[in-house]
């Protein structure tokens, strides 16, 4: 499929900026549109860049989308914390509140981002419309990991 001039023009509307989310300086990729904000959360060792094609596709459909670099990854700051998951929980809660424009937020994450989305979905104080966890990490130990633990 060839890229049309209209698709290229719409992709050019994707913004990249540096922002403070909670106490963390990070990079934000976003596409303006309407409806609830779709907030995209990447997995372990990834960055917001992994969501570029999704941002483009959803932006072409007219949706408001945002992808952020989680603390310690991409171009985000590496804050000193006592627990990584609690720091990510705080960061995601701040991001949800910051990017909600009154229509709520659809929170989408993969891998560790998926686990974080499930953790955020349990919070009644966040304006979430929906939560989508894609292959959430850490929910169970795979058979081969259990085998490796026994061999040691």
MMTF fields as JSON, N, C-alpha, C and O atoms, coordinates in Angstrom:
{
  "mmtfVersion": "1.0.0",
  "mmtfProducer": "UNKNOWN",
  "numBonds": 607,
  "numAtoms": 608,
  "numGroups": 152,
  "numChains": 1,
  "numModels": 1,
  "chainsPerModel": [1],
  "groupsPerChain": [152],
  "chainIdList": ["A"],
  "bondAtomList": [4, 2, 8, 6, 12, 10, 16, 14, 20, 18, 24, 22, 28, 26, 32, 30, 36, 34, 40, 38, 44, 42, 48, 46, 52, 50, 56, 54, 60, 58, 64, 62, 68, 66, 72, 70, 76, 74, 80, 78, 84, 82, 88, 86, 92, 90, 96, 94, 100, 98, 104, 102, 108, 106, 112, 110, 116, 114, 120, 118, 124, 122, 128, 126, 132, 130, 136, 134, 140, 138, 144, 142, 148, 146, 152, 150, 156, 154, 160, 158, 164, 162, 168, 166, 172, 170, 176, 174, 180, 178, 184, 182, 188, 186, 192, 190, 196, 194, 200, 198, 204, 202, 208, 206, 212, 210, 216, 214, 220, 218, 224, 222, 228, 226, 232, 230, 236, 234, 240, 238, 244, 242, 248, 246, 252, 250, 256, 254, 260, 258, 264, 262, 268, 266, 272, 270, 276, 274, 280, 278, 284, 282, 288, 286, 292, 290, 296, 294, 300, 298, 304, 302, 308, 306, 312, 310, 316, 314, 320, 318, 324, 322, 328, 326, 332, 330, 336, 334, 340, 338, 344, 342, 348, 346, 352, 350, 356, 354, 360, 358, 364, 362, 368, 366, 372, 370, 376, 374, 380, 378, 384, 382, 388, 386, 392, 390, 396, 394, 400, 398, 404, 402, 408, 406, 412, 410, 416, 414, 420, 418, 424, 422, 428, 426, 432, 430, 436, 434, 440, 438, 444, 442, 448, 446, 452, 450, 456, 454, 460, 458, 464, 462, 468, 466, 472, 470, 476, 474, 480, 478, 484, 482, 488, 486, 492, 490, 496, 494, 500, 498, 504, 502, 508, 506, 512, 510, 516, 514, 520, 518, 524, 522, 528, 526, 532, 530, 536, 534, 540, 538, 544, 542, 548, 546, 552, 550, 556, 554, 560, 558, 564, 562, 568, 566, 572, 570, 576, 574, 580, 578, 584, 582, 588, 586, 592, 590, 596, 594, 600, 598, 604, 602],
  "bondOrderList": [1, 1, 1, 1, 1, 1, 1, 1, 1, 1, 1, 1, 1, 1, 1, 1, 1, 1, 1, 1, 1, 1, 1, 1, 1, 1, 1, 1, 1, 1, 1, 1, 1, 1, 1, 1, 1, 1, 1, 1, 1, 1, 1, 1, 1, 1, 1, 1, 1, 1, 1, 1, 1, 1, 1, 1, 1, 1, 1, 1, 1, 1, 1, 1, 1, 1, 1, 1, 1, 1, 1, 1, 1, 1, 1, 1, 1, 1, 1, 1, 1, 1, 1, 1, 1, 1, 1, 1, 1, 1, 1, 1, 1, 1, 1, 1, 1, 1, 1, 1, 1, 1, 1, 1, 1, 1, 1, 1, 1, 1, 1, 1, 1, 1, 1, 1, 1, 1, 1, 1, 1, 1, 1, 1, 1, 1, 1, 1, 1, 1, 1, 1, 1, 1, 1, 1, 1, 1, 1, 1, 1, 1, 1, 1, 1, 1, 1, 1, 1, 1, 1],
  "groupList": [{"groupName": "UNK", "atomNameList": ["N", "CA", "C", "O"], "elementList": ["N", "C", "C", "O"], "formalChargeList": [0, 0, 0, 0], "bondAtomList": [1, 0, 2, 1, 3, 2], "bondOrderList": [1, 1, 2], "singleLetterCode": "X", "chemCompType": "L-PEPTIDE LINKING"}],
  "groupTypeList": [0, 0, 0, 0, 0, 0, 0, 0, 0, 0, 0, 0, 0, 0, 0, 0, 0, 0, 0, 0, 0, 0, 0, 0, 0, 0, 0, 0, 0, 0, 0, 0, 0, 0, 0, 0, 0, 0, 0, 0, 0, 0, 0, 0, 0, 0, 0, 0, 0, 0, 0, 0, 0, 0, 0, 0, 0, 0, 0, 0, 0, 0, 0, 0, 0, 0, 0, 0, 0, 0, 0, 0, 0, 0, 0, 0, 0, 0, 0, 0, 0, 0, 0, 0, 0, 0, 0, 0, 0, 0, 0, 0, 0, 0, 0, 0, 0, 0, 0, 0, 0, 0, 0, 0, 0, 0, 0, 0, 0, 0, 0, 0, 0, 0, 0, 0, 0, 0, 0, 0, 0, 0, 0, 0, 0, 0, 0, 0, 0, 0, 0, 0, 0, 0, 0, 0, 0, 0, 0, 0, 0, 0, 0, 0, 0, 0, 0, 0, 0, 0, 0, 0],
  "groupIdList": [1, 2, 3, 4, 5, 6, 7, 8, 9, 10, 11, 12, 13, 14, 15, 16, 17, 18, 19, 20, 21, 22, 23, 24, 25, 26, 27, 28, 29, 30, 31, 32, 33, 34, 35, 36, 37, 38, 39, 40, 41, 42, 43, 44, 45, 46, 47, 48, 49, 50, 51, 52, 53, 54, 55, 56, 57, 58, 59, 60, 61, 62, 63, 64, 65, 66, 67, 68, 69, 70, 71, 72, 73, 74, 75, 76, 77, 78, 79, 80, 81, 82, 83, 84, 85, 86, 87, 88, 89, 90, 91, 92, 93, 94, 95, 96, 97, 98, 99, 100, 101, 102, 103, 104, 105, 106, 107, 108, 109, 110, 111, 112, 113, 114, 115, 116, 117, 118, 119, 120, 121, 122, 123, 124, 125, 126, 127, 128, 129, 130, 131, 132, 133, 134, 135, 136, 137, 138, 139, 140, 141, 142, 143, 144, 145, 146, 147, 148, 149, 150, 151, 152],
  "secStructList": [7, 7, 7, 7, 2, 2, 2, 2, 2, 2, 2, 6, 6, 7, 3, 3, 3, 3, 3, 3, 3, 6, 6, 3, 3, 3, 3, 3, 3, 3, 3, 7, 7, 3, 3, 3, 3, 3, 3, 3, 3, 7, 7, 6, 6, 7, 7, 4, 4, 4, 4, 2, 2, 2, 2, 2, 2, 2, 2, 2, 6, 6, 3, 3, 3, 3, 3, 3, 7, 7, 6, 6, 1, 6, 6, 7, 7, 7, 7, 7, 7, 1, 7, 2, 2, 2, 2, 2, 2, 2, 2, 2, 2, 2, 2, 2, 2, 2, 2, 7, 7, 1, 1, 7, 3, 3, 3, 3, 3, 3, 6, 2, 2, 2, 2, 2, 2, 2, 2, 2, 2, 6, 7, 6, 6, 1, 7, 3, 3, 3, 3, 3, 3, 3, 1, 7, 6, 6, 1, 1, 7, 7, 2, 2, 2, 2, 2, 2, 2, 2, 2, 7],
  "xCoordList": [0.831, 0.0, 0.881, 1.782, 0.631, 1.438, 0.89, -0.298, 1.794, 1.41, 0.884, 1.571, -0.318, -0.902, -0.426, 0.063, -0.571, -0.2, -0.981, -0.439, -2.252, -3.094, -2.57, -2.552, -2.142, -1.598, -0.319, -0.113, 0.534, 1.778, 1.472, 2.117, 0.494, 0.117, -0.392, -0.025, -1.236, -1.778, -0.691, -0.695, 0.242, 1.329, 2.217, 2.781, 2.343, 3.153, 2.548, 3.234, 1.289, 0.622, 0.919, 0.496, 1.638, 2.032, 3.077, 4.059, 2.871, 3.764, 4.696, 4.32, 5.9, 6.854, 7.288, 7.718, 7.174, 7.571, 8.072, 7.889, 8.699, 9.138, 8.128, 7.718, 7.732, 6.735, 7.05, 7.759, 6.514, 6.563, 5.259, 4.174, 5.371, 4.202, 4.479, 5.387, 3.681, 3.99, 5.343, 5.555, 6.253, 7.591, 8.627, 9.828, 8.181, 9.1, 9.099, 8.05, 10.283, 10.446, 10.518, 11.317, 9.677, 9.597, 9.279, 9.043, 9.275, 8.923, 7.51, 7.11, 6.764, 5.38, 5.216, 5.63, 4.617, 4.219, 2.706, 2.051, 2.133, 0.677, 0.12, 0.797, -1.132, -1.902, -3.22, -3.886, -3.596, -4.844, -6.024, -5.903, -7.142, -8.368, -9.48, -9.393, -10.509, -11.654, -11.9, -11.261, -12.841, -13.2, -12.251, -11.391, -12.408, -11.511, -10.062, -9.798, -9.149, -7.732, -7.33, -7.648, -6.64, -6.088, -4.633, -3.805, -4.33, -2.992, -2.274, -2.718, -1.161, -0.426, 0.814, 1.651, 0.918, 1.996, 2.842, 2.339, 4.12, 5.021, 5.481, 5.227, 6.158, 6.659, 8.085, 8.688, 8.61, 9.952, 11.006, 10.95, 11.939, 13.055, 12.61, 13.429, 11.365, 10.881, 10.753, 11.241, 10.09, 9.833, 8.54, 7.92, 8.148, 6.946, 7.065, 6.052, 8.284, 8.488, 7.809, 7.414, 7.671, 7.023, 5.553, 4.959, 4.978, 3.568, 3.378, 2.24, 4.438, 4.32, 3.299, 2.469, 3.339, 2.399, 0.962, 0.023, 0.792, -0.542, -1.04, -2.203, -0.166, -0.524, -0.981, -2.002, -0.209, -0.557, -1.916, -2.758, -2.121, -3.376, -4.576, -5.584, -4.463, -5.571, -5.779, -6.914, -4.689, -4.793, -5.511, -6.299, -5.241, -5.915, -7.408, -8.2, -7.797, -9.213, -9.859, -11.053, -9.063, -9.598, -9.585, -10.241, -8.835, -8.778, -7.64, -6.591, -7.848, -6.79, -5.957, -6.486, -4.648, -3.768, -2.496, -1.991, -1.994, -0.766, 0.052, -0.478, 1.353, 2.29, 3.384, 3.85, 3.786, 4.795, 5.943, 5.766, 7.122, 8.243, 8.079, 8.004, 8.023, 7.945, 9.256, 10.3, 9.22, 10.453, 11.491, 11.17, 12.732, 13.891, 14.035, 15.02, 13.101, 13.18, 13.032, 12.533, 13.474, 13.398, 14.172, 15.322, 13.534, 14.178, 13.653, 13.841, 13.0, 12.455, 13.556, 14.587, 13.309, 14.231, 14.286, 13.392, 15.342, 15.519, 15.48, 16.518, 14.271, 14.164, 14.623, 14.523, 15.123, 15.511, 14.239, 13.547, 13.941, 12.726, 13.039, 14.057, 12.153, 12.331, 11.702, 12.086, 10.739, 10.097, 9.666, 8.965, 10.079, 9.787, 8.289, 7.787, 7.564, 6.139, 5.347, 4.419, 5.689, 4.968, 5.269, 4.392, 6.503, 6.848, 6.074, 5.603, 5.934, 5.166, 3.688, 3.009, 3.187, 1.785, 1.52, 0.532, 2.399, 2.248, 2.336, 1.56, 3.274, 3.469, 2.228, 1.762, 1.699, 0.525, -0.693, -1.463, -0.876, -1.999, -1.89, -2.886, -0.684, -0.481, -0.737, -1.323, -0.304, -0.52, -1.999, -2.478, -2.722, -4.163, -4.851, -5.658, -4.534, -5.162, -4.754, -5.577, -3.486, -2.972, -3.572, -3.841, -3.781, -4.245, -5.753, -6.266, -6.467, -7.929, -8.447, -8.131, -9.237, -9.819, -11.308, -12.056, -11.722, -13.109, -13.906, -15.033, -13.336, -14.003, -13.501, -13.957, -12.573, -11.975, -10.794, -10.447, -10.188, -8.985, -9.16, -9.644, -8.755, -8.64, -7.163, -6.319, -6.854, -5.478, -5.114, -5.787, -4.034, -3.601, -2.123, -1.314, -1.773, -0.372, -0.011, -0.853, 1.277, 1.75, 2.889, 3.622, 3.024, 4.065, 3.958, 2.898, 5.037, 4.975, 3.973, 3.333, 3.841, 2.815, 1.427, 0.55, 1.21, -0.074, -0.35, -1.475, 0.681, 0.533, 0.182, -0.683, 0.85, 0.592, -0.817, -1.452, -1.305, -2.678, -3.667, -4.631, -3.439, -4.326, -4.302, -5.334, -3.131, -3.025, -3.786, -4.464, -3.675, -4.384, -5.895, -6.66, -6.321, -7.751, -8.451, -9.674, -7.696, -8.276, -8.535, -9.156, -8.059, -8.185, -9.473, -9.712, -10.281, -11.555, -11.37, -12.288, -10.191, -9.969, -9.472, -9.233, -9.314, -8.835, -9.988, -10.866, -9.998, -11.08, -10.883, -10.699, -10.925, -10.722, -12.052, -13.031, -12.062, -13.217, -13.048, -14.011, -11.805, -11.496, -10.018, -9.213, -9.672, -8.288, -8.044, -8.803, -6.968, -6.624, -5.205, -4.258, -5.055, -3.744, -3.371, -4.042, -2.305, -1.844, -0.654, 0.412, -0.823, 0.262, 0.886, 2.102, 0.085, 0.645, 1.681, 1.452, 2.809, 3.901, 3.661, 2.965, 4.245, 4.269, 3.052, 2.983, 2.086, 0.889, 1.073, 0.417, 1.949, 2.244, 3.655, 4.223, 4.201, 5.529, 5.382, 4.649, 6.079, 5.99, 6.604, 7.391, 6.24, 6.725, 8.242, 8.865, 8.851, 10.303, 11.025, 12.136, 10.424, 11.03, 10.965, 11.904, 9.869, 9.769, 10.822, 11.42, 11.046, 12.051, 13.452, 14.24, 13.761, 15.065, 15.281, 16.389, 14.263, 14.389, 14.682, 15.452, 14.064, 14.3, 15.711, 16.326, 16.229, 17.57, 18.636, 19.629, 18.449, 19.436, 19.528, 20.303],
  "yCoordList": [-1.173, 0.0, 1.243, 1.363, 2.16, 3.365, 4.415, 4.441, 5.276, 6.345, 7.518, 8.015, 7.956, 9.075, 10.39, 10.434, 11.457, 12.789, 13.156, 13.777, 12.774, 13.063, 12.341, 12.918, 11.081, 10.338, 10.986, 11.095, 11.412, 12.066, 13.365, 13.666, 14.14, 15.39, 15.133, 15.846, 14.117, 13.808, 13.322, 13.678, 12.511, 12.031, 13.178, 13.138, 14.192, 15.342, 16.097, 16.898, 15.859, 16.532, 15.87, 16.368, 14.757, 14.121, 15.013, 15.4, 15.333, 16.228, 15.44, 14.398, 15.935, 15.393, 16.544, 17.589, 16.35, 17.416, 16.828, 15.643, 17.669, 17.295, 17.899, 19.048, 17.127, 17.594, 17.034, 16.038, 17.69, 17.176, 16.436, 16.997, 15.192, 14.409, 14.003, 13.219, 14.549, 14.383, 15.02, 16.187, 14.269, 14.782, 14.306, 14.435, 13.757, 13.16, 13.952, 14.207, 14.328, 14.968, 13.853, 12.925, 13.946, 12.865, 13.394, 14.587, 12.511, 12.843, 12.36, 11.28, 13.177, 12.886, 12.946, 13.915, 11.919, 11.92, 11.991, 11.213, 12.916, 12.982, 13.374, 13.973, 13.014, 13.331, 13.894, 13.286, 15.061, 15.666, 15.024, 14.534, 15.031, 14.469, 14.674, 15.539, 13.888, 14.049, 12.782, 11.751, 12.891, 11.752, 11.599, 12.45, 10.504, 10.25, 10.156, 9.675, 10.606, 10.479, 9.013, 8.349, 8.513, 7.156, 7.306, 7.835, 6.84, 6.965, 5.634, 4.624, 5.63, 4.416, 4.27, 5.171, 3.127, 2.861, 1.695, 0.589, 1.957, 0.936, -0.086, 0.055, -1.108, -2.178, -1.953, -0.915, -2.938, -2.895, -2.732, -3.412, -1.854, -1.488, -0.849, -0.691, -0.487, 0.152, 1.651, 2.185, 2.328, 3.761, 4.086, 3.208, 5.327, 5.778, 5.545, 5.441, 5.464, 5.246, 3.978, 3.911, 2.989, 1.744, 1.918, 1.039, 3.035, 3.307, 4.222, 4.581, 4.615, 5.587, 5.159, 5.973, 3.928, 3.508, 3.485, 3.773, 3.142, 3.16, 4.601, 4.881, 5.509, 6.926, 7.422, 8.098, 7.077, 7.504, 6.954, 7.688, 5.667, 5.026, 5.625, 5.968, 5.748, 6.3, 7.784, 8.26, 8.511, 9.916, 10.097, 11.029, 9.214, 9.269, 9.012, 9.447, 8.304, 8.047, 9.154, 9.098, 10.159, 11.301, 11.187, 11.973, 10.204, 10.016, 10.82, 11.0, 11.288, 11.952, 10.861, 10.041, 10.845, 9.79, 10.4, 11.407, 9.772, 10.208, 8.972, 7.998, 9.022, 7.984, 8.69, 9.761, 8.093, 8.707, 7.733, 6.517, 8.287, 7.466, 7.283, 8.262, 6.034, 5.755, 6.14, 6.168, 6.434, 6.732, 5.631, 4.442, 6.05, 5.172, 4.677, 4.004, 4.98, 4.469, 5.601, 6.679, 5.339, 6.358, 7.583, 7.488, 8.727, 9.991, 10.523, 11.697, 9.67, 10.085, 10.135, 9.474, 10.93, 11.017, 9.682, 8.844, 9.513, 8.301, 8.677, 8.779, 8.882, 9.323, 8.236, 7.042, 8.678, 7.747, 7.362, 8.215, 6.062, 5.585, 4.336, 3.68, 4.017, 2.801, 1.602, 0.467, 1.825, 0.723, 1.15, 2.15, 0.4, 0.8, 0.816, 1.791, -0.243, -0.294, 0.814, 1.358, 1.154, 2.246, 3.58, 4.439, 3.765, 4.988, 5.059, 6.13, 3.928, 3.891, 4.116, 4.807, 3.544, 3.782, 5.28, 5.802, 5.961, 7.406, 8.164, 9.089, 7.775, 8.43, 8.27, 9.238, 7.058, 6.816, 7.559, 8.122, 7.568, 8.312, 9.796, 10.427, 10.351, 11.761, 11.983, 12.996, 11.046, 11.171, 11.11, 11.885, 10.194, 10.078, 11.397, 11.902, 11.946, 13.214, 14.358, 15.202, 14.38, 15.469, 15.461, 16.522, 14.284, 14.206, 14.053, 14.035, 13.943, 13.903, 15.291, 16.271, 15.367, 16.655, 16.712, 17.507, 15.882, 15.869, 14.712, 14.468, 13.993, 12.834, 11.519, 10.451, 11.581, 10.375, 9.909, 10.519, 8.827, 8.295, 6.799, 6.069, 6.364, 4.938, 4.623, 5.146, 3.773, 3.445, 2.116, 1.106, 2.128, 0.946, 0.712, 1.636, -0.537, -0.836, -2.249, -3.146, -2.436, -3.786, -4.161, -3.298, -5.463, -6.009, -5.379, -5.444, -4.776, -4.124, -2.967, -2.658, -2.331, -1.304, -1.887, -1.228, -3.122, -3.799, -4.089, -3.92, -4.528, -4.748, -3.439, -3.408, -2.373, -1.062, -0.574, 0.063, -0.875, -0.513, -1.245, -0.644, -2.532, -3.296, -2.735, -2.684, -2.317, -1.735, -0.407, -0.127, 0.409, 1.697, 1.495, 2.281, 0.447, 0.189, -0.12, -0.011, -0.499, -0.795, 0.464, 0.399, 1.605, 2.856, 3.58, 3.885, 3.846, 4.539, 6.046, 6.732, 6.568, 8.014, 8.502, 9.697, 7.6, 8.002, 8.041, 7.18, 9.028, 9.152, 8.222, 8.682, 6.921, 5.945, 5.538, 5.269, 5.5, 5.021, 3.529, 2.763, 3.133, 1.728, 1.484, 2.415, 0.227, -0.186, -1.418, -2.385, -1.371, -2.477, -2.917, -2.154, -4.144, -4.698, -5.735, -6.757, -5.466, -6.361, -7.154, -6.584, -8.453, -9.309, -8.788, -8.601, -8.548, -7.987, -8.915, -10.115, -8.341, -9.11, -9.287, -8.49, -10.339, -10.502, -11.129, -11.2, -11.589, -12.171, -13.638, -14.141, -14.312, -15.702, -16.022, -15.313, -17.082, -17.52, -18.606, -19.576, -18.442, -19.411, -20.745, -20.802, -21.808, -23.143, -23.22, -23.883, -22.553, -22.654, -21.877, -22.249, -20.816, -20.074, -20.895, -20.87, -21.62, -22.499, -23.604, -23.98, -24.119, -25.163, -24.627, -25.302, -23.429, -22.832, -22.628, -22.839, -22.229, -22.047, -23.36, -23.386, -24.459, -25.784, -26.28, -26.914, -25.995, -26.481, -25.849, -26.497, -24.598, -23.941, -24.666, -24.273],
  "zCoordList": [0.0, 0.0, 0.0, 0.83, -0.915, -0.98, -0.021, 0.299, 0.423, 1.326, 0.511, -0.382, 0.812, 0.087, 0.68, 1.809, -0.087, 0.388, 1.636, 2.55, 1.68, 2.845, 4.086, 5.174, 3.932, 5.071, 5.579, 6.788, 4.671, 5.07, 5.811, 6.815, 5.329, 5.977, 7.389, 8.322, 7.549, 8.871, 9.819, 10.997, 9.319, 10.168, 10.619, 11.713, 9.787, 10.153, 11.327, 11.962, 11.622, 12.731, 14.07, 15.113, 14.051, 15.309, 15.971, 15.337, 17.22, 17.954, 18.853, 19.39, 19.015, 19.973, 20.856, 20.366, 22.166, 23.078, 24.383, 24.662, 25.169, 26.506, 27.474, 27.314, 28.471, 29.438, 30.821, 30.965, 31.811, 33.184, 33.435, 33.275, 33.822, 34.231, 35.668, 35.948, 36.57, 37.981, 38.243, 37.913, 38.828, 39.125, 38.108, 38.348, 36.974, 36.007, 34.699, 34.107, 34.273, 32.974, 31.936, 32.068, 30.899, 29.929, 28.539, 28.353, 27.589, 26.209, 25.939, 26.374, 25.216, 24.879, 23.365, 22.728, 22.799, 21.395, 21.393, 22.087, 20.62, 20.621, 19.264, 18.428, 19.083, 17.891, 18.392, 19.23, 17.875, 18.322, 17.618, 16.495, 18.275, 17.738, 18.741, 19.612, 18.619, 19.507, 20.312, 20.102, 21.234, 22.071, 23.235, 23.464, 23.979, 25.106, 24.626, 23.524, 25.44, 25.112, 25.217, 26.204, 24.214, 24.253, 24.692, 23.95, 25.897, 26.474, 26.335, 26.882, 25.603, 25.258, 26.149, 26.217, 26.828, 27.78, 27.262, 27.066, 27.048, 26.476, 27.512, 28.708, 27.024, 27.876, 28.339, 28.067, 29.038, 29.627, 28.532, 27.507, 28.745, 27.859, 26.544, 25.639, 26.419, 25.198, 25.419, 26.415, 24.482, 24.61, 23.87, 23.269, 23.917, 23.217, 21.711, 21.02, 21.203, 19.765, 19.261, 18.097, 20.108, 19.711, 19.337, 18.713, 19.712, 19.425, 18.212, 17.912, 17.506, 16.408, 15.347, 14.941, 14.899, 13.853, 14.379, 13.637, 15.659, 16.268, 16.379, 16.089, 16.797, 16.857, 15.484, 15.362, 14.457, 13.097, 12.677, 12.159, 12.901, 12.487, 13.231, 12.614, 14.551, 15.327, 15.027, 15.007, 14.794, 14.422, 13.091, 12.927, 12.149, 10.852, 10.996, 10.159, 12.059, 12.325, 13.166, 13.464, 13.545, 14.276, 15.791, 16.474, 16.337, 17.789, 18.406, 17.788, 19.595, 20.374, 21.029, 21.78, 20.749, 21.274, 21.845, 21.348, 22.895, 23.542, 23.902, 24.438, 23.6, 24.047, 24.843, 24.453, 25.946, 26.818, 27.054, 26.986, 27.334, 27.792, 29.296, 30.037, 29.748, 31.186, 31.867, 31.215, 33.158, 33.894, 33.675, 33.688, 33.474, 33.261, 31.823, 31.517, 30.934, 29.561, 28.555, 28.88, 27.332, 26.302, 26.74, 27.168, 26.63, 27.027, 28.354, 28.672, 29.122, 30.421, 31.468, 31.349, 32.485, 33.614, 34.346, 34.223, 35.099, 35.891, 37.37, 38.024, 37.887, 39.284, 40.25, 39.967, 41.386, 42.437, 43.183, 43.739, 43.186, 43.855, 44.648, 44.429, 45.567, 46.356, 45.675, 45.958, 44.778, 44.087, 42.697, 42.539, 41.694, 40.321, 40.031, 39.472, 40.397, 40.076, 40.752, 40.153, 41.969, 42.629, 41.953, 41.866, 41.473, 40.733, 39.428, 39.046, 38.736, 37.488, 37.774, 37.014, 38.854, 39.242, 39.412, 38.895, 40.133, 40.35, 39.03, 38.788, 38.182, 36.885, 36.008, 35.408, 35.934, 35.086, 35.627, 34.849, 36.93, 37.509, 37.156, 36.802, 37.25, 36.893, 35.401, 35.019, 34.56, 33.112, 32.764, 31.936, 33.39, 33.133, 33.475, 32.695, 34.628, 35.032, 34.106, 33.752, 33.718, 32.885, 31.478, 30.915, 30.913, 29.52, 29.377, 28.258, 30.483, 30.416, 30.067, 30.743, 29.017, 28.608, 28.962, 28.393, 29.884, 30.306, 29.733, 30.162, 28.767, 28.165, 28.745, 28.337, 29.686, 30.236, 29.403, 28.392, 29.84, 29.2, 28.965, 29.83, 27.779, 27.477, 27.655, 26.927, 28.613, 28.951, 28.29, 28.496, 27.488, 26.742, 27.041, 26.958, 27.391, 27.66, 27.268, 27.262, 26.935, 26.634, 27.582, 28.065, 27.838, 28.702, 30.1, 30.723, 30.595, 31.9, 31.859, 32.864, 30.692, 30.528, 30.711, 31.271, 30.244, 30.428, 31.889, 32.359, 32.611, 34.052, 34.753, 35.629, 34.367, 34.969, 34.668, 35.508, 33.464, 33.1, 34.003, 34.475, 34.247, 35.129, 36.546, 37.217, 36.998, 38.337, 38.401, 39.39, 37.348, 37.314, 37.233, 37.791, 36.541, 36.365, 37.693, 37.788, 38.698, 40.005, 40.832, 41.893, 40.343, 41.089, 40.712, 39.544, 41.705, 41.47, 41.296, 40.846, 41.648, 41.588, 40.225, 40.052, 39.262, 37.934, 36.935, 36.977, 36.035, 35.055, 33.853, 32.727, 34.103, 33.034, 32.408, 33.104, 31.093, 30.335, 30.066, 30.102, 29.796, 29.518, 29.78, 29.778, 30.005, 30.191, 29.331, 29.382, 28.535, 27.645, 27.964, 27.777, 28.442, 28.778, 27.727, 27.585, 26.997, 25.939, 26.47, 26.705, 26.66, 27.157, 28.44, 28.493, 29.481, 30.71, 31.341, 31.497, 31.694, 32.295, 33.788, 34.417, 34.344, 35.781, 36.42, 37.647, 35.637, 36.232, 36.597, 37.509, 35.898, 36.237, 35.765, 34.934, 36.299, 35.906, 34.846, 35.042, 33.728, 32.637, 33.06, 34.004, 32.359, 32.695, 32.619, 33.448, 31.639, 31.494, 32.598, 32.975, 33.121, 34.216, 35.503, 36.299, 35.714, 36.887, 36.795, 37.804, 35.596, 35.389, 35.701, 36.363, 35.23, 35.486, 36.98, 37.474, 37.695, 39.139, 39.855, 40.814, 39.388, 40.012, 39.734, 40.591, 38.543, 38.183, 39.044, 39.375, 39.411, 40.275, 41.58, 42.452]
}
